[in-house]
Tab-separated table of C-alpha atoms and ligand atoms in Angstrom:
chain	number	residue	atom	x	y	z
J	246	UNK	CA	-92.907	-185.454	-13.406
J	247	UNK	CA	-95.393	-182.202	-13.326
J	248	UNK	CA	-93.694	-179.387	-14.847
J	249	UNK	CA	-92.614	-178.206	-18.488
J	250	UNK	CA	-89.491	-176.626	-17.924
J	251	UNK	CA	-87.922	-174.214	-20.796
J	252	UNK	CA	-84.057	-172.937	-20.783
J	253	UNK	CA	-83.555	-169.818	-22.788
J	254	UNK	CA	-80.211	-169.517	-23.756
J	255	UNK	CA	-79.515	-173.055	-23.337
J	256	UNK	CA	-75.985	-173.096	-25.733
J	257	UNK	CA	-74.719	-170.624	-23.010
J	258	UNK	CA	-72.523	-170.686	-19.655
J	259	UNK	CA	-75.204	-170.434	-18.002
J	260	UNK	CA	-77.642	-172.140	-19.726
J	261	UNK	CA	-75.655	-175.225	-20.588
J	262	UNK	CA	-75.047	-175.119	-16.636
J	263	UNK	CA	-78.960	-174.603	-16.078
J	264	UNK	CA	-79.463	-177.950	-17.818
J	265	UNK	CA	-76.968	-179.998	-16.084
J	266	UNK	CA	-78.133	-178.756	-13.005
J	267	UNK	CA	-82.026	-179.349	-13.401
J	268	UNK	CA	-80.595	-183.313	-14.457
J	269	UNK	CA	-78.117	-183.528	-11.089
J	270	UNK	CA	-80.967	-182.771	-9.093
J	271	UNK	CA	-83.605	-184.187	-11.153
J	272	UNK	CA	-85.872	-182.005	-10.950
J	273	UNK	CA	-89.610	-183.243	-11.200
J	274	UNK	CA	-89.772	-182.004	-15.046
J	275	UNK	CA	-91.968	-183.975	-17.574
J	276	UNK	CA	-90.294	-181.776	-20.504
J	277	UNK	CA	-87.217	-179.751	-20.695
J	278	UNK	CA	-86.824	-177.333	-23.798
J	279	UNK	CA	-83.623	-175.691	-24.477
J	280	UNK	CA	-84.189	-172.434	-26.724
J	281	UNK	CA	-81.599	-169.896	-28.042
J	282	UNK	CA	-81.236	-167.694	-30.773
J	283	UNK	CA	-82.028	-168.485	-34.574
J	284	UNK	CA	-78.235	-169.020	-34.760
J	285	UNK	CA	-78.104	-172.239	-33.045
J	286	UNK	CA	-81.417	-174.002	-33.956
J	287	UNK	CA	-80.556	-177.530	-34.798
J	288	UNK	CA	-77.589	-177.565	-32.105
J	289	UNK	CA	-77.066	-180.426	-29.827
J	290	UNK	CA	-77.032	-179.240	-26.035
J	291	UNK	CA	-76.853	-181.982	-23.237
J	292	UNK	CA	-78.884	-182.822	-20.209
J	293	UNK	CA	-77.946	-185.263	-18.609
J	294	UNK	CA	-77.467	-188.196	-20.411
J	295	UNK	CA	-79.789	-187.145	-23.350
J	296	UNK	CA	-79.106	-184.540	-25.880
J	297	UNK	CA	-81.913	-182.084	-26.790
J	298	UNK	CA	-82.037	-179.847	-29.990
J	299	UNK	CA	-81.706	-176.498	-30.040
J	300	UNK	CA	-85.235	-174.567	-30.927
J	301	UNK	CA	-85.872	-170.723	-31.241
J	302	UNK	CA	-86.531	-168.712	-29.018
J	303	UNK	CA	-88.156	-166.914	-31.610
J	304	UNK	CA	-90.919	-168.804	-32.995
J	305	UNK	CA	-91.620	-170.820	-29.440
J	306	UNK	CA	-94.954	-170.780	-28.002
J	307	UNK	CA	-94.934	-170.680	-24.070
J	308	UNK	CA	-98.626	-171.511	-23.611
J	309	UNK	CA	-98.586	-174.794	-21.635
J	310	UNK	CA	-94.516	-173.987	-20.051
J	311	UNK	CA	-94.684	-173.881	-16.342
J	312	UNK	CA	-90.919	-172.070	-15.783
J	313	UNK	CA	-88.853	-170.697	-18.100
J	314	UNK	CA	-85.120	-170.087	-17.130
J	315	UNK	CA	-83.991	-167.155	-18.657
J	316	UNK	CA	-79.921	-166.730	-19.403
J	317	UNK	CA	-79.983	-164.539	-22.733
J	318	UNK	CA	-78.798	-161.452	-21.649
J	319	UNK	CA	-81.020	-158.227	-20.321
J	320	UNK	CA	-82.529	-157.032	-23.832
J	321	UNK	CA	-83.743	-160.360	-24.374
J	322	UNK	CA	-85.034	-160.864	-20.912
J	323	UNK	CA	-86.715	-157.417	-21.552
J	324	UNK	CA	-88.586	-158.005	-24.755
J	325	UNK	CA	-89.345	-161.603	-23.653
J	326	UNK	CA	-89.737	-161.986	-20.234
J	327	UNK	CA	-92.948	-160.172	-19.928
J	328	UNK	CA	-94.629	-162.226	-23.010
J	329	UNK	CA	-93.580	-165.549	-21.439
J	330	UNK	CA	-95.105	-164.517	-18.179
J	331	UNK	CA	-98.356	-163.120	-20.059
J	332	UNK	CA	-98.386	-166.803	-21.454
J	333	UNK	CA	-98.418	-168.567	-17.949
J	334	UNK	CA	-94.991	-169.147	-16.917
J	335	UNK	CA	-93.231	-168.146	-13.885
J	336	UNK	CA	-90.074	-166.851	-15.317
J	337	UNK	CA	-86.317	-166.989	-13.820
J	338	UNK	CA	-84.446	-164.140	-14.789
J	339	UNK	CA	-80.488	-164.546	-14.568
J	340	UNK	CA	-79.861	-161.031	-16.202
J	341	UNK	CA	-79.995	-157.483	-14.686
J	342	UNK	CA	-82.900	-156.300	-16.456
J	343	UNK	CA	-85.408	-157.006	-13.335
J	344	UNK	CA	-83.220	-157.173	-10.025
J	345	UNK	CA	-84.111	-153.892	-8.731
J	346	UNK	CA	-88.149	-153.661	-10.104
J	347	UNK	CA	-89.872	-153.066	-6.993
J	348	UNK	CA	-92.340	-155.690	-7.856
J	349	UNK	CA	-89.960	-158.278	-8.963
J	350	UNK	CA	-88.634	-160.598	-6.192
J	351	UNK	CA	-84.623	-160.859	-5.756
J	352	UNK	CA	-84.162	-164.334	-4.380
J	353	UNK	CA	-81.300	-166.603	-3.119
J	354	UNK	CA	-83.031	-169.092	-1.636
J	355	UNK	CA	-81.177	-169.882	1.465
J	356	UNK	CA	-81.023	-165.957	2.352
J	357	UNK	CA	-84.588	-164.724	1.504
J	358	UNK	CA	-86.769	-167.308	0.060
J	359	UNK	CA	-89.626	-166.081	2.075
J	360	UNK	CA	-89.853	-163.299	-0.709
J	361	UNK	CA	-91.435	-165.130	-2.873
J	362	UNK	CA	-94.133	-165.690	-0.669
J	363	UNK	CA	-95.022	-162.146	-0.912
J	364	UNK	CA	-96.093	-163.109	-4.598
J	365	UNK	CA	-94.821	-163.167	-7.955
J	366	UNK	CA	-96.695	-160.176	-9.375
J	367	UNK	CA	-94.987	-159.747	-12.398
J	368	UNK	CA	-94.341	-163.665	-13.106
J	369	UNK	CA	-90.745	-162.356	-13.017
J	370	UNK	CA	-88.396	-163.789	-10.166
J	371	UNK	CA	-84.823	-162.373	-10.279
J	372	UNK	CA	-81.714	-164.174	-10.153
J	373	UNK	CA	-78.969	-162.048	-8.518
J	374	UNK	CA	-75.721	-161.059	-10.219
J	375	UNK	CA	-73.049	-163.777	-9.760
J	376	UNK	CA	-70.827	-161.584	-7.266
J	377	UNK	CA	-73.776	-160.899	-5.424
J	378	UNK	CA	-75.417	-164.128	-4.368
J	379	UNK	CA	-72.235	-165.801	-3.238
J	380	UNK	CA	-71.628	-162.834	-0.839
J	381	UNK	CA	-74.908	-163.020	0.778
J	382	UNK	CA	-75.285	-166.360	1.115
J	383	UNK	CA	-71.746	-166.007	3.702
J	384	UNK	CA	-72.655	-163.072	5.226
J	385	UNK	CA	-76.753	-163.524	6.127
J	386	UNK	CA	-75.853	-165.732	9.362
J	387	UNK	CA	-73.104	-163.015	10.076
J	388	UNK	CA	-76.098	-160.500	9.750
J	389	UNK	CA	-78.742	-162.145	11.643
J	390	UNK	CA	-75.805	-162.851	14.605
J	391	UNK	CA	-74.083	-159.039	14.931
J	392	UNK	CA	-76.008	-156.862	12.363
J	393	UNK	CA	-74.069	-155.629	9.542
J	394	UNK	CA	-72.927	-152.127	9.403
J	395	UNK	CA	-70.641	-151.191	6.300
J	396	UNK	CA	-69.306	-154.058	4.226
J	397	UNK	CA	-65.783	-153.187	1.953
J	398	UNK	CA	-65.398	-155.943	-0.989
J	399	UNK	CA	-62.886	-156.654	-3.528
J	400	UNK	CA	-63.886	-159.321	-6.459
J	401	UNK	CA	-61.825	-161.771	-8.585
J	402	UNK	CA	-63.776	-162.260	-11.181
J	403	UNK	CA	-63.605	-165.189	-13.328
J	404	UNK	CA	-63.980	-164.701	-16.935
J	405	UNK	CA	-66.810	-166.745	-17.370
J	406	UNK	CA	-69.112	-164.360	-15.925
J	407	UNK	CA	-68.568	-162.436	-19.155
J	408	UNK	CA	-69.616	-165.174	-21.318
J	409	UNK	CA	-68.557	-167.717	-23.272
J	410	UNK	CA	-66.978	-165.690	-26.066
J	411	UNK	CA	-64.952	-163.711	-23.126
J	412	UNK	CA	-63.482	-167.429	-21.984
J	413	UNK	CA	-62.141	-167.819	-25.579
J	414	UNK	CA	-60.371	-164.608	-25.406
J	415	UNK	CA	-58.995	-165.691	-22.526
J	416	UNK	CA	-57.984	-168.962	-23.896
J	417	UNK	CA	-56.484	-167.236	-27.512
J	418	UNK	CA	-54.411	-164.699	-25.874
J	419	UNK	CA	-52.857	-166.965	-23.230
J	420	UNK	CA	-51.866	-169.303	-26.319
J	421	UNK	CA	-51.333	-166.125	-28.827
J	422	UNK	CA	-48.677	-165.427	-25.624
J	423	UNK	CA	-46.606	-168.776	-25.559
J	424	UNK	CA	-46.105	-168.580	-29.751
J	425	UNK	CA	-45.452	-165.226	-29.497
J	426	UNK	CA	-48.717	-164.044	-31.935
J	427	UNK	CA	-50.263	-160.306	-31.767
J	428	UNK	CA	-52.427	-160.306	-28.674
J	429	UNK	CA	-55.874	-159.667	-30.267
J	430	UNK	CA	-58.786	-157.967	-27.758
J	431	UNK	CA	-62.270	-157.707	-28.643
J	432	UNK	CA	-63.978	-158.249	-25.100
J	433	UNK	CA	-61.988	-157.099	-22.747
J	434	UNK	CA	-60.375	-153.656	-22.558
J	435	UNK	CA	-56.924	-154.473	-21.952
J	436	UNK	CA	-55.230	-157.814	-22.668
J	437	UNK	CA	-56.808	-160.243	-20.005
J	438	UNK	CA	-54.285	-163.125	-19.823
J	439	UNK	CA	-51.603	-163.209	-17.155
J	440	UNK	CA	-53.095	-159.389	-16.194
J	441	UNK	CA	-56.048	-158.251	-14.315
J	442	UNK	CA	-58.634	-155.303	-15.300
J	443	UNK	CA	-60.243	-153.511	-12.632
J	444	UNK	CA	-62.958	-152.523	-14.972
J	445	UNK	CA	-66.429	-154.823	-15.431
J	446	UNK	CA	-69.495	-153.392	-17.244
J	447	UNK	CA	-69.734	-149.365	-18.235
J	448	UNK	CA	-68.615	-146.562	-15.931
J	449	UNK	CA	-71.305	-144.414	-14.225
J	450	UNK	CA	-71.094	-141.201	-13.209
J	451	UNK	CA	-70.253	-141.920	-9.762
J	452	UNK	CA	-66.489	-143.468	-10.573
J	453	UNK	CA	-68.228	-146.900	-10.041
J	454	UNK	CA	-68.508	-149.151	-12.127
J	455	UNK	CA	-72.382	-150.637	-13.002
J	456	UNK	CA	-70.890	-154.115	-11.358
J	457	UNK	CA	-70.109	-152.691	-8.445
J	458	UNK	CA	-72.965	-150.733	-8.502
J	459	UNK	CA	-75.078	-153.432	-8.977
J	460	UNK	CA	-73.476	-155.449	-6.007
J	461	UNK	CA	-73.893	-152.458	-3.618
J	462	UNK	CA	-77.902	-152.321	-4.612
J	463	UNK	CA	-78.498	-155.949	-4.993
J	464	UNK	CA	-77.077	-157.023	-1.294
J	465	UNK	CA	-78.441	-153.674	0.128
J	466	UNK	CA	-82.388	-155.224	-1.653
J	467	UNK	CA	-81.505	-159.180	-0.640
J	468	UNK	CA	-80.131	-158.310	2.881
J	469	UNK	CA	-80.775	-155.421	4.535
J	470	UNK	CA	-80.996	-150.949	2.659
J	471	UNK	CA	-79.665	-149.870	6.007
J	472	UNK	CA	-76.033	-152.091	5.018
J	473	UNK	CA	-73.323	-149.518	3.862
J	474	UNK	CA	-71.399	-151.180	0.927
J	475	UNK	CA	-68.243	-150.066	-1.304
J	476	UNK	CA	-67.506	-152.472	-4.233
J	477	UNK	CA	-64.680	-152.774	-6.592
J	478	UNK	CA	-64.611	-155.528	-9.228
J	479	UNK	CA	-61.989	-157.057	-11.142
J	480	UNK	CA	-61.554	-159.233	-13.768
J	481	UNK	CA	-58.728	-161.727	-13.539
J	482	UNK	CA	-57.519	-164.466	-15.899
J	483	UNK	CA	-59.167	-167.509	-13.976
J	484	UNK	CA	-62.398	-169.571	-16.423
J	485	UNK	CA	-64.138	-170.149	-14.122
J	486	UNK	CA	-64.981	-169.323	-9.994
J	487	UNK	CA	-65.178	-165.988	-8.775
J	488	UNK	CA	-63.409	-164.931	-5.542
J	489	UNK	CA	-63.993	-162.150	-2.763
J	490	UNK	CA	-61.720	-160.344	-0.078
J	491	UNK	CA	-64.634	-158.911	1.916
J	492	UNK	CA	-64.116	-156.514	5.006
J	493	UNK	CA	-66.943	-156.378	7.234
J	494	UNK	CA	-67.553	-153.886	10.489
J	495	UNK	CA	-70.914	-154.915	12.568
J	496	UNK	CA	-72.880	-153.358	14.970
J	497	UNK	CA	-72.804	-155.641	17.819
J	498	UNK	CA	-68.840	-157.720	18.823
J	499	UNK	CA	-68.320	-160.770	17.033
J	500	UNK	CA	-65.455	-163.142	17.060
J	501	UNK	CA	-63.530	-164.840	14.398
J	502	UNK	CA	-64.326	-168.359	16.133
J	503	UNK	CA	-67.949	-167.160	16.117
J	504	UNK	CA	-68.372	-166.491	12.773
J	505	UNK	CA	-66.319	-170.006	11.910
J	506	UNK	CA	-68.957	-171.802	13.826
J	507	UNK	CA	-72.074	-169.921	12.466
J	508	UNK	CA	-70.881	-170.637	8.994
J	509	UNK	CA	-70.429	-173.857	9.641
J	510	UNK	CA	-74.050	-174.512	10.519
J	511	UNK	CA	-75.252	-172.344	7.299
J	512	UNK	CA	-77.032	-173.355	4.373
J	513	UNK	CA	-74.902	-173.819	1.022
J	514	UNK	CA	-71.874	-172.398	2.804
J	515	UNK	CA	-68.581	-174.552	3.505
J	516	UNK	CA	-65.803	-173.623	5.997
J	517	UNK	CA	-61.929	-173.954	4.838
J	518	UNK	CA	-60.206	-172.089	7.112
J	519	UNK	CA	-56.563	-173.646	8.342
J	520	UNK	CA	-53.915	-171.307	8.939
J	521	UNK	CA	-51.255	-173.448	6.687
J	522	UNK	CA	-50.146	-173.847	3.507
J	523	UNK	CA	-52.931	-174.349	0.669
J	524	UNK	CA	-56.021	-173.995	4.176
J	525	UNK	CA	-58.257	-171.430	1.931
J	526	UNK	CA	-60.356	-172.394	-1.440
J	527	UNK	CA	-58.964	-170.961	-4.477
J	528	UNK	CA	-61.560	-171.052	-7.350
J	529	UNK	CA	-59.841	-174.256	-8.994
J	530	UNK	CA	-61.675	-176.235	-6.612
J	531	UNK	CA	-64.669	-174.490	-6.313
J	532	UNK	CA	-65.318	-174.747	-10.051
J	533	UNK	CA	-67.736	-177.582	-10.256
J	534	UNK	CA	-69.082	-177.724	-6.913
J	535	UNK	CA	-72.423	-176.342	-5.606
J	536	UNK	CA	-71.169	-174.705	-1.886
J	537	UNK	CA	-69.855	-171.029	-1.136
J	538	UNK	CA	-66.640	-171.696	0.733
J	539	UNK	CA	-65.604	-169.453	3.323
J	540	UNK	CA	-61.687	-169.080	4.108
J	541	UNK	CA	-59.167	-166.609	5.900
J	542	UNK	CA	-61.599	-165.410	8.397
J	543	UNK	CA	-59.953	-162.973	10.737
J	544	UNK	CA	-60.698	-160.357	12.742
J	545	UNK	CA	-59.559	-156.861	11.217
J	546	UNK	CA	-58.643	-154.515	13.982
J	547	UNK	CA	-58.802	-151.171	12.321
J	548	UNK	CA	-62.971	-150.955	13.081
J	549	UNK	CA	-64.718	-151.813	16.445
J	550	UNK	CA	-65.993	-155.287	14.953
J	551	UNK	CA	-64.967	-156.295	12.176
J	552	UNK	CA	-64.397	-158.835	10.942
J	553	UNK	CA	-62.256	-159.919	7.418
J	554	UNK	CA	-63.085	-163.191	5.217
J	555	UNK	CA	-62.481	-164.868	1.347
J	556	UNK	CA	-65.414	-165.937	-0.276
J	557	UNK	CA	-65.182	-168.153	-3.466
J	558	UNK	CA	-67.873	-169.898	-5.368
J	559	UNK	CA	-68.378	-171.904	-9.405
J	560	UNK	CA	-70.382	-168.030	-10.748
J	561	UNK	CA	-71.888	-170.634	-13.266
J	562	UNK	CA	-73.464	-172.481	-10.741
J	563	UNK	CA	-74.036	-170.702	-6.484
J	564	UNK	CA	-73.713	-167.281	-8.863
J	565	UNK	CA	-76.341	-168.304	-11.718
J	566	UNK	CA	-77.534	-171.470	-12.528
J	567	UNK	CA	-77.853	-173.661	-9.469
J	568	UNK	CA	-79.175	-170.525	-8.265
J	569	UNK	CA	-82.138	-170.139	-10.313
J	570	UNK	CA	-82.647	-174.255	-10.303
J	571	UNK	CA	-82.854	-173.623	-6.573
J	572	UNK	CA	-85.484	-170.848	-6.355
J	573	UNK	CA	-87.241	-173.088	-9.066
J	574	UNK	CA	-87.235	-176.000	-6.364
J	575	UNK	CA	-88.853	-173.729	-3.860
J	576	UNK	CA	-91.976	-172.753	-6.072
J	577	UNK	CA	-92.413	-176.504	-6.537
J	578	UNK	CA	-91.878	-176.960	-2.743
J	579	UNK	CA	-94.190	-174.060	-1.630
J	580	UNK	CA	-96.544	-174.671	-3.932
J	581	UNK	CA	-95.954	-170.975	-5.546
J	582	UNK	CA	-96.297	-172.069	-9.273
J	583	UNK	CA	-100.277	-172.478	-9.672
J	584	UNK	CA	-100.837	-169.378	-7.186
J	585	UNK	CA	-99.077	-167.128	-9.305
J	586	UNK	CA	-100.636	-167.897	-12.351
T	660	NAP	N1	-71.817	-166.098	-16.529
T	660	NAP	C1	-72.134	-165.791	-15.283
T	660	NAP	O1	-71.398	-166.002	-14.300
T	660	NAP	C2	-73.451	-165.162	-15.024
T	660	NAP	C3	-73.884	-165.091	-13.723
T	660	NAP	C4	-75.108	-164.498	-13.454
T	660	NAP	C5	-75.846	-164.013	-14.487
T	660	NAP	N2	-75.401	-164.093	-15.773
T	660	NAP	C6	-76.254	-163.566	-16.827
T	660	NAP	O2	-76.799	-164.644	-17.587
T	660	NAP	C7	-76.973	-164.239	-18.936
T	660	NAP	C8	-76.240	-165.197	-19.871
T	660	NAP	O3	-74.868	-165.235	-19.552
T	660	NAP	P1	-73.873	-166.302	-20.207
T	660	NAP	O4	-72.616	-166.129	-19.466
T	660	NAP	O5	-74.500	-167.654	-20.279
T	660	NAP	O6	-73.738	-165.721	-21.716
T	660	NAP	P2	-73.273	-166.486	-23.036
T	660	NAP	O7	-72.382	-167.621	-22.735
T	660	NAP	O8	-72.765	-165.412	-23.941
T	660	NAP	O9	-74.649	-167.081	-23.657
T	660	NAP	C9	-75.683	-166.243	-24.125
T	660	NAP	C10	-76.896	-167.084	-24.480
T	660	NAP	O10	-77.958	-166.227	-24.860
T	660	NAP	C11	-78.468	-166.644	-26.138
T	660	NAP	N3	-78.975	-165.507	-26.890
T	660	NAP	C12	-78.331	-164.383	-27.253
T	660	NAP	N4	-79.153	-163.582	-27.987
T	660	NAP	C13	-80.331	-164.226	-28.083
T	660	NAP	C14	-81.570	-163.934	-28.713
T	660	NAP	N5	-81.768	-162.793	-29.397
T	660	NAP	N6	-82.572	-164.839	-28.610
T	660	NAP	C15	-82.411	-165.981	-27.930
T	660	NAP	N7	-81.250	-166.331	-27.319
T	660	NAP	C16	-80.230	-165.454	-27.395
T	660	NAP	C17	-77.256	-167.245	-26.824
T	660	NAP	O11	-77.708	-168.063	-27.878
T	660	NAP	P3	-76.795	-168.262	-29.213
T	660	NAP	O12	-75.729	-169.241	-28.831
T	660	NAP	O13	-77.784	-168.808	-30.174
T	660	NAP	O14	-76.244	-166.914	-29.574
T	660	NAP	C18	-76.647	-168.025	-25.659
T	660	NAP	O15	-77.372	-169.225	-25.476
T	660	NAP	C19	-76.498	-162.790	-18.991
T	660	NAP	O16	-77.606	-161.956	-18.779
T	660	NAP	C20	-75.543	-162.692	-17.837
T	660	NAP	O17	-75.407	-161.385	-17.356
T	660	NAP	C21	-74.229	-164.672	-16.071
């Protein structure tokens, strides 16, 4: 048990998620901290079968931490993530603040863990968005097989990738619908339950939206700049798994029965893909689970080769936490952690 391990945001999605996943996989931690804002200090949060007391963020000193997950949002990551790195730790950021830093590593480990190896200068690694690191994780064996060329995505977005307080709205209007109560919105900017908003994060001045943007940029830094990619995200009213219809045209053929097989034999990536009733994932089941499941894969016959596919995955975990556990498991495993401090 080598490392001190801290969680910053620990009474969040993601963080709560962080800390059941470093316990499932029992990671080799001799201390695990869970910090949050001055709000919660005092508040229970479980890992595993213990429960550890909120501290703050605050008033914590990093100097003997090894890794620090970070789920708190970007401003926090930005005032804090350099300061926990000047203290020693390797940080794991799951916010945008640091994705597209030059010097800042953008990692899903079973797509480009060798990035890491070109060092951790800023003792900031990235964690992708959610939307992001399911998509790659499908379409990097596509890649390395027939080369991608333009990729067209639509997302489903749970909406627990907005938070915890954006999974109660969801919950309150659904129920304010069924008594027949005024439909009260405060996160989302139309009424969520039993509708979908194709609108996540702030406009830009493109028409896109800075999800999609940040999709576009993030798989374009993780896979390959010379991949063309058009993104539009939605929000529907599911908690929690985040699904993809995603259009892809390569540069070289490839077949549907190709792509089945090479998926098959890929790292974190599971094939359902029967063409009968209930043969696809829907995000029910993939809530929970660890894999990116791959259904519906076709071949779409309006490009040379292309190909057509639905990706689903738990955002809380593939799309966040299991994410960043991961990449942590591959410092340990490589040996990164005392090299880059
Ligand atoms: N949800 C996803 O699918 C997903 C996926 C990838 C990345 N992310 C990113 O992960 C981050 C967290 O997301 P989330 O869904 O877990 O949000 P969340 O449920 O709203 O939780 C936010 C967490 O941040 C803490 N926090 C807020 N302000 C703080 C401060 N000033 N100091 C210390 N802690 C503070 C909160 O603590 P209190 O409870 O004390 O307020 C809480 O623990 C965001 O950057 C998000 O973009 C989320």
């Amino acid at each position: 048990m080598d490392y001190k391990v801290a969680v910053v945001g620990a009474t969040g999605n993601v963080g709560r998620e962080m800390l059941s996943v470093l316990a499932e996989r029992q990671f080799p931690a001799r201390e695990v901290v869970a910090l949050a804002s001055t709000r919660s200090v005092g508040t229970d949060v479980s890992f595993g079968d213990r429960t550890l007391k909120v501290k703050a963020l605050d008033y914590y000193d990093f100097k003997d931490t090894d890794i620090c997950l970070m789920s708190a949002g970007g401003s926090v990551s930005k005032e804090w993530s350099p300061k926990i790195a000047a203290a020693g730790a390797i940080v794991i950021d799951n916010s945008s603040q640091w994705r597209m830093d030059r010097q800042v590593p953008l990692v899903v480990p079973e797509v480009n863990a060798d990035a890491l190896d070109h060092g951790i200068k800023k003792g900031i690694i990235a964690n992708p968005n959610c939307s992001t690191a399911q998509l790659v994780v499908a379409l990097k064996p596509l890649n390395d097989e027939a080369k991608i060329k333009r990729i067209v995505v639509a997302t489903y977005q749970s909406v627990s990738g907005a938070g915890k307080d954006a999974m109660d709205e969801l919950f309150r209007q659904t129920r304010s619908v069924f008594v027949a109560d005024p439909i009260e919105r405060k996160h989302f900017t139309k009424q969520i339950a039993f509708n979908v908003i194709p609108h996540i994060a702030d406009f830009l001045d493109s028409g896109y939206t800075k999800e999609e943007w940040k999709m576009m940029v993030e798989v374009q830094k993780i896979l390959d700049p010379d991949i063309q990619i058009t993104v539009t995200c939605v929000r529907v009213p599911v908690f929690i798994g985040h699904s993809e219809a995603v259009h892809i045209e390569f540069e070289r053929p490839i077949t549907a029965q190709r792509a089945r097989a090479l998926l098959r034999e890929a790292p974190g990536v599971l094939v359902v893909d029967k063409h009968e009733d209930g043969g696809y994932v829907t995000p029910i089941e993939a809530a929970g689970e660890d894999a990116t499941y791959v259904s519906r894969i076709r071949k779409d016959p309006t490009v040379e080769n292309g190909l057509a596919m639905w990706i689903v995955a738990d955002n809380l975990r593939k799309g966040a936490a299991l994410n960043a556990v991961q990449i942590a498991e591959v410092l340990v495993n490589r040996k990164l952690l005392k090299r880059a401090a």
